[in-house]
Amino acid sequence: MLGLDSNRLSWISIIEEGAVKDFYELCPQKFQCKTNGVTQRRWIVVSNPSLCALISKWLGTEAWIRDVDLLTGLRAYAADPDLQQEWMMVLSRLHICTLNQ
């Protein structure tokens, strides 16, 4: 069993008692839940360099890592058998790596 952390318990208490809700009602502009997918794209770069390289190759740039809208450029190649073959190769390598771990 994990030890009780008084700071954590205090924070949970603040949330349960509604202080965060009250703060949101006072200053809603301070709370923004926005994502442009950068975390997911960075994750692909780190966790699957082969997929990252494939996307960069077909888009002709690595700028998609910072600009999600550039990924729509892959649509132009969706029916291309060369892209499909390379994509399957990357996925099969990922599957093999997962099975070996």
N, CA, C and O of each residue as an XYZ file, in Angstrom:
404
protein
N       0.852     -1.180      0.000
C       0.000      0.000      0.000
C       0.893      1.236      0.000
O       1.888      1.294      0.723
N       0.532      2.218     -0.811
C       1.294      3.456     -0.873
C       1.035      4.294      0.367
O      -0.073      4.311      0.903
N       2.063      4.982      0.810
C       1.904      5.880      1.947
C       1.021      7.057      1.587
O       0.909      7.424      0.417
N       0.404      7.639      2.573
C      -0.450      8.793      2.312
C       0.401     10.043      2.196
O       1.231     10.324      3.060
N       0.197     10.772      1.149
C       0.905     12.008      0.883
C      -0.011     13.163      1.269
O      -1.037     13.377      0.622
N       0.343     13.909      2.314
C      -0.539     14.964      2.804
C      -0.756     16.063      1.762
O      -1.841     16.640      1.693
N       0.265     16.358      0.949
C       0.085     17.362     -0.107
C      -0.932     16.887     -1.136
O      -1.787     17.650     -1.586
N      -0.823     15.617     -1.498
C      -1.768     15.067     -2.473
C      -3.183     15.070     -1.897
O      -4.137     15.427     -2.587
N      -3.314     14.672     -0.634
C      -4.638     14.667     -0.004
C      -5.221     16.070      0.058
O      -6.425     16.255     -0.126
N      -4.371     17.057      0.315
C      -4.843     18.444      0.349
C      -5.347     18.867     -1.017
O      -6.394     19.504     -1.132
N      -4.596     18.508     -2.057
C      -4.990     18.874     -3.417
C      -6.316     18.201     -3.796
O      -7.196     18.832     -4.382
N      -6.447     16.914     -3.454
C      -7.688     16.207     -3.749
C      -8.838     16.868     -3.009
O      -9.929     17.013     -3.560
N      -8.607     17.266     -1.778
C      -9.622     17.932     -0.989
C     -10.054     19.243     -1.647
O     -11.243     19.559     -1.693
N      -9.087     19.997     -2.153
C      -9.403     21.269     -2.825
C     -10.291     21.008     -4.032
O     -11.262     21.730     -4.262
N      -9.961     19.984     -4.798
C     -10.758     19.661     -5.975
C     -12.153     19.217     -5.564
O     -13.147     19.679     -6.124
N     -12.226     18.317     -4.580
C     -13.517     17.798     -4.153
C     -14.407     18.882     -3.558
O     -15.629     18.831     -3.698
N     -13.811     19.843     -2.910
C     -14.597     20.897     -2.289
C     -15.000     21.984     -3.269
O     -15.736     22.905     -2.914
N     -14.526     21.882     -4.491
C     -14.999     22.794     -5.515
C     -14.173     24.042     -5.729
O     -14.603     24.928     -6.469
N     -13.005     24.154     -5.115
C     -12.204     25.365     -5.290
C     -11.778     25.538     -6.751
O     -11.750     26.661     -7.255
N     -11.450     24.449     -7.429
C     -11.058     24.552     -8.834
C     -12.260     24.984     -9.659
O     -12.141     25.830    -10.545
N     -13.399     24.411     -9.372
C     -14.628     24.801    -10.069
C     -14.914     26.282     -9.837
O     -15.279     27.007    -10.763
N     -14.744     26.721     -8.591
C     -14.964     28.140     -8.284
C     -13.981     29.020     -9.034
O     -14.356     30.071     -9.553
N     -12.729     28.598     -9.095
C     -11.712     29.366     -9.810
C     -12.044     29.427    -11.298
O     -11.868     30.464    -11.938
N     -12.525     28.308    -11.845
C     -12.915     28.293    -13.254
C     -14.048     29.292    -13.497
O     -14.032     30.043    -14.472
N     -15.013     29.286    -12.610
C     -16.135     30.213    -12.777
C     -15.679     31.667    -12.661
O     -16.253     32.553    -13.294
N     -14.654     31.909    -11.858
C     -14.112     33.252    -11.694
C     -13.256     33.669    -12.893
O     -13.359     34.803    -13.361
N     -12.414     32.762    -13.391
C     -11.467     33.067    -14.479
C     -11.462     31.958    -15.525
O     -10.459     31.254    -15.649
N     -12.538     31.777    -16.278
C     -12.581     30.675    -17.244
C     -11.517     30.788    -18.337
O     -11.122     29.773    -18.911
N     -11.054     31.981    -18.629
C     -10.037     32.160    -19.668
C      -8.705     31.520    -19.285
O      -7.864     31.293    -20.155
N      -8.500     31.230    -18.019
C      -7.255     30.606    -17.580
C      -7.242     29.102    -17.836
O      -6.192     28.465    -17.747
N      -8.401     28.535    -18.152
C      -8.516     27.101    -18.412
C      -8.776     26.891    -19.887
O      -9.817     27.282    -20.414
N      -7.824     26.275    -20.539
C      -7.977     26.016    -21.962
C      -7.547     24.591    -22.266
O      -6.394     24.223    -22.044
N      -8.459     23.808    -22.764
C      -8.143     22.443    -23.171
C      -8.025     22.427    -24.684
O      -9.010     22.236    -25.397
N      -6.847     22.624    -25.148
C      -6.605     22.638    -26.584
C      -5.446     21.703    -26.881
O      -4.490     21.603    -26.112
N      -5.549     21.037    -27.989
C      -4.435     20.244    -28.455
C      -4.406     20.294    -29.967
O      -5.446     20.282    -30.624
N      -3.235     20.349    -30.496
C      -3.092     20.304    -31.949
C      -2.423     18.994    -32.341
O      -1.964     18.837    -33.473
N      -2.369     18.054    -31.403
C      -1.807     16.744    -31.700
C      -0.299     16.671    -31.632
O       0.290     15.655    -32.003
N       0.343     17.742    -31.160
C       1.808     17.742    -31.155
C       2.363     16.612    -30.303
O       3.402     16.040    -30.633
N       1.688     16.285    -29.218
C       2.167     15.204    -28.363
C       2.161     13.882    -29.121
O       3.116     13.109    -29.041
N       1.076     13.627    -29.860
C       0.994     12.397    -30.631
C       2.059     12.360    -31.713
O       2.678     11.322    -31.945
N       2.275     13.494    -32.379
C       3.276     13.519    -33.443
C       4.674     13.336    -32.875
O       5.486     12.627    -33.468
N       4.972     13.956    -31.745
C       6.282     13.758    -31.117
C       6.453     12.309    -30.687
O       7.549     11.754    -30.777
N       5.378     11.702    -30.223
C       5.434     10.311    -29.821
C       5.796      9.431    -31.010
O       6.609      8.518    -30.868
N       5.207      9.686    -32.187
C       5.543      8.914    -33.386
C       7.021      9.064    -33.711
O       7.684      8.087    -34.059
N       7.542     10.284    -33.598
C       8.949     10.525    -33.903
C       9.848      9.677    -33.015
O      10.827      9.100    -33.487
N       9.520      9.604    -31.742
C      10.362      8.887    -30.785
C      10.108      7.386    -30.823
O      11.050      6.593    -30.808
N       8.846      6.997    -30.873
C       8.516      5.576    -30.731
C       8.578      4.792    -32.033
O       8.766      3.576    -32.015
N       8.421      5.478    -33.168
C       8.402      4.752    -34.430
C       9.135      5.562    -35.502
O       8.501      6.146    -36.381
N      10.459      5.599    -35.430
C      11.231      6.379    -36.391
C      11.007      5.939    -37.837
O      11.133      6.752    -38.753
N      10.681      4.675    -38.052
C      10.415      4.209    -39.417
C       9.156      4.857    -39.983
O       9.133      5.279    -41.139
N       8.117      4.931    -39.166
C       6.883      5.577    -39.608
C       7.125      7.070    -39.821
O       6.641      7.654    -40.791
N       7.873      7.675    -38.912
C       8.233      9.092    -39.048
C       8.962      9.337    -40.373
O       8.643     10.280    -41.098
N       9.928      8.494    -40.679
C      10.699      8.640    -41.916
C       9.812      8.444    -43.141
O       9.958      9.155    -44.136
N       8.895      7.484    -43.070
C       7.984      7.240    -44.181
C       7.097      8.450    -44.448
O       6.955      8.882    -45.592
N       6.506      8.991    -43.400
C       5.649     10.166    -43.546
C       6.450     11.327    -44.110
O       5.998     12.008    -45.031
N       7.635     11.554    -43.563
C       8.483     12.657    -44.032
C       8.880     12.471    -45.496
O       8.916     13.431    -46.266
N       9.172     11.243    -45.865
C       9.562     10.956    -47.252
C       8.439     11.319    -48.214
O       8.668     12.013    -49.205
N       7.237     10.855    -47.931
C       6.129     11.069    -48.844
C       5.626     12.507    -48.830
O       5.111     12.988    -49.839
N       5.766     13.197    -47.710
C       5.381     14.610    -47.667
C       6.501     15.515    -48.171
O       6.267     16.670    -48.527
N       7.715     14.979    -48.197
C       8.854     15.766    -48.654
C       9.342     16.771    -47.637
O      10.074     17.703    -47.973
N       8.936     16.583    -46.389
C       9.323     17.516    -45.330
C       9.096     16.874    -43.966
O       8.284     15.960    -43.820
N       9.824     17.367    -42.976
C       9.586     16.958    -41.586
C       8.739     17.990    -40.846
O       8.510     17.864    -39.643
N       8.282     18.992    -41.554
C       7.498     20.070    -40.924
C       6.169     19.573    -40.357
O       5.574     20.243    -39.513
N       5.693     18.407    -40.808
C       4.441     17.860    -40.288
C       4.517     17.614    -38.787
O       3.492     17.577    -38.106
N       5.729     17.445    -38.276
C       5.901     17.205    -36.841
C       5.430     18.419    -36.047
O       4.953     18.291    -34.920
N       5.569     19.588    -36.644
C       5.137     20.820    -35.983
C       3.800     21.345    -36.503
O       3.160     22.161    -35.841
N       3.372     20.887    -37.681
C       2.159     21.412    -38.310
C       1.265     20.256    -38.745
O       1.491     19.653    -39.794
N       0.263     19.952    -37.950
C      -0.614     18.806    -38.190
C      -1.324     18.898    -39.531
O      -1.611     17.867    -40.139
N      -1.612     20.087    -40.004
C      -2.334     20.241    -41.265
C      -1.575     19.645    -42.449
O      -2.185     19.266    -43.449
N      -0.266     19.561    -42.342
C       0.531     19.006    -43.435
C       0.273     17.514    -43.651
O       0.520     16.990    -44.738
N      -0.217     16.839    -42.628
C      -0.504     15.410    -42.770
C      -1.583     15.139    -43.814
O      -1.643     14.041    -44.368
N      -2.424     16.112    -44.086
C      -3.452     15.915    -45.112
C      -2.815     15.692    -46.483
O      -3.464     15.174    -47.391
N      -1.555     16.079    -46.635
C      -0.841     15.847    -47.881
C      -0.692     14.379    -48.227
O      -0.471     14.034    -49.387
N      -0.810     13.509    -47.233
C      -0.725     12.068    -47.492
C      -1.927     11.562    -48.284
O      -1.845     10.516    -48.928
N      -3.029     12.284    -48.244
C      -4.227     11.863    -48.981
C      -3.951     11.725    -50.474
O      -4.501     10.847    -51.140
N      -3.107     12.586    -50.982
C      -2.787     12.557    -52.415
C      -2.117     11.249    -52.816
O      -2.136     10.874    -53.988
N      -1.531     10.560    -51.857
C      -0.804      9.323    -52.134
C      -1.513      8.080    -51.592
O      -0.976      6.976    -51.681
N      -2.693      8.246    -51.041
C      -3.382      7.140    -50.361
C      -3.576      5.924    -51.257
O      -3.498      4.792    -50.779
N      -3.822      6.128    -52.522
C      -4.053      5.013    -53.440
C      -2.765      4.526    -54.099
O      -2.796      3.581    -54.888
N      -1.654      5.148    -53.791
C      -0.377      4.785    -54.413
C       0.095      3.437    -53.856
O       0.285      3.301    -52.648
N       0.282      2.455    -54.720
C       0.704      1.136    -54.234
C       2.067      1.143    -53.557
O       2.320      0.327    -52.670
N       2.954      2.057    -53.964
C       4.274      2.127    -53.321
C       4.142      2.581    -51.866
O       4.776      2.021    -50.972
N       3.314      3.601    -51.642
C       3.090      4.056    -50.264
C       2.428      2.950    -49.453
O       2.833      2.686    -48.321
N       1.432      2.313    -50.008
C       0.737      1.249    -49.290
C       1.695      0.123    -48.904
O       1.625     -0.408    -47.796
N       2.579     -0.233    -49.818
C       3.552     -1.295    -49.546
C       4.503     -0.881    -48.426
O       4.764     -1.653    -47.503
N       5.018      0.347    -48.516
C       5.941      0.834    -47.477
C       5.235      0.930    -46.130
O       5.807      0.589    -45.095
N       3.993      1.396    -46.149
C       3.206      1.532    -44.916
C       3.035      0.161    -44.262
O       3.192      0.012    -43.050
N       2.710     -0.837    -45.086
C       2.541     -2.189    -44.548
C       3.848     -2.736    -43.989
O       3.846     -3.438    -42.978
N       4.936     -2.425    -44.624
C       6.246     -2.874    -44.132
C       6.527     -2.274    -42.751
O       6.984     -2.971    -41.845
N       6.249     -0.981    -42.601
C       6.472     -0.313    -41.314
C       5.585     -0.941    -40.251
O       6.045     -1.217    -39.143
N       4.323     -1.168    -40.577
C       3.401     -1.751    -39.603
C       3.785     -3.187    -39.254
O       3.679     -3.599    -38.098
N       4.227     -3.940    -40.245
C       4.605     -5.325    -39.946
C       5.858     -5.366    -39.062
O       5.971     -6.227    -38.189
N       6.794     -4.443    -39.283
C       7.983     -4.379    -38.408
C       7.577     -4.018    -36.982
O       8.116     -4.557    -36.015
N       6.627     -3.105    -36.866
C       6.143     -2.704    -35.547
C       5.487     -3.898    -34.862
O       5.705     -4.130    -33.673
N       4.694     -4.647    -35.599
C       4.011     -5.818    -35.048
C       5.027     -6.875    -34.612
O       4.887     -7.462    -33.539
N       6.037     -7.118    -35.428
C       7.076     -8.090    -35.091
C       7.836     -7.657    -33.841
O       8.110     -8.474    -32.962
N       8.178     -6.361    -33.763
C       8.880     -5.855    -32.586
C       8.042     -6.016    -31.340
O       8.566     -6.361    -30.280
N       6.751     -5.772    -31.447
C       5.846     -5.891    -30.300
C       5.771     -7.339    -29.846
O       5.779     -7.614    -28.646
N       5.698     -8.256    -30.784
C       5.617     -9.681    -30.420
C       6.900    -10.175    -29.770
O       6.850    -11.054    -28.910
N       8.041     -9.634    -30.156
C       9.331    -10.083    -29.623
C       9.627     -9.525    -28.240
O      10.575     -9.966    -27.591
N       8.847     -8.576    -27.782
C       9.151     -7.970    -26.480
C       8.492     -8.667    -25.364
O       8.652     -8.274    -24.209
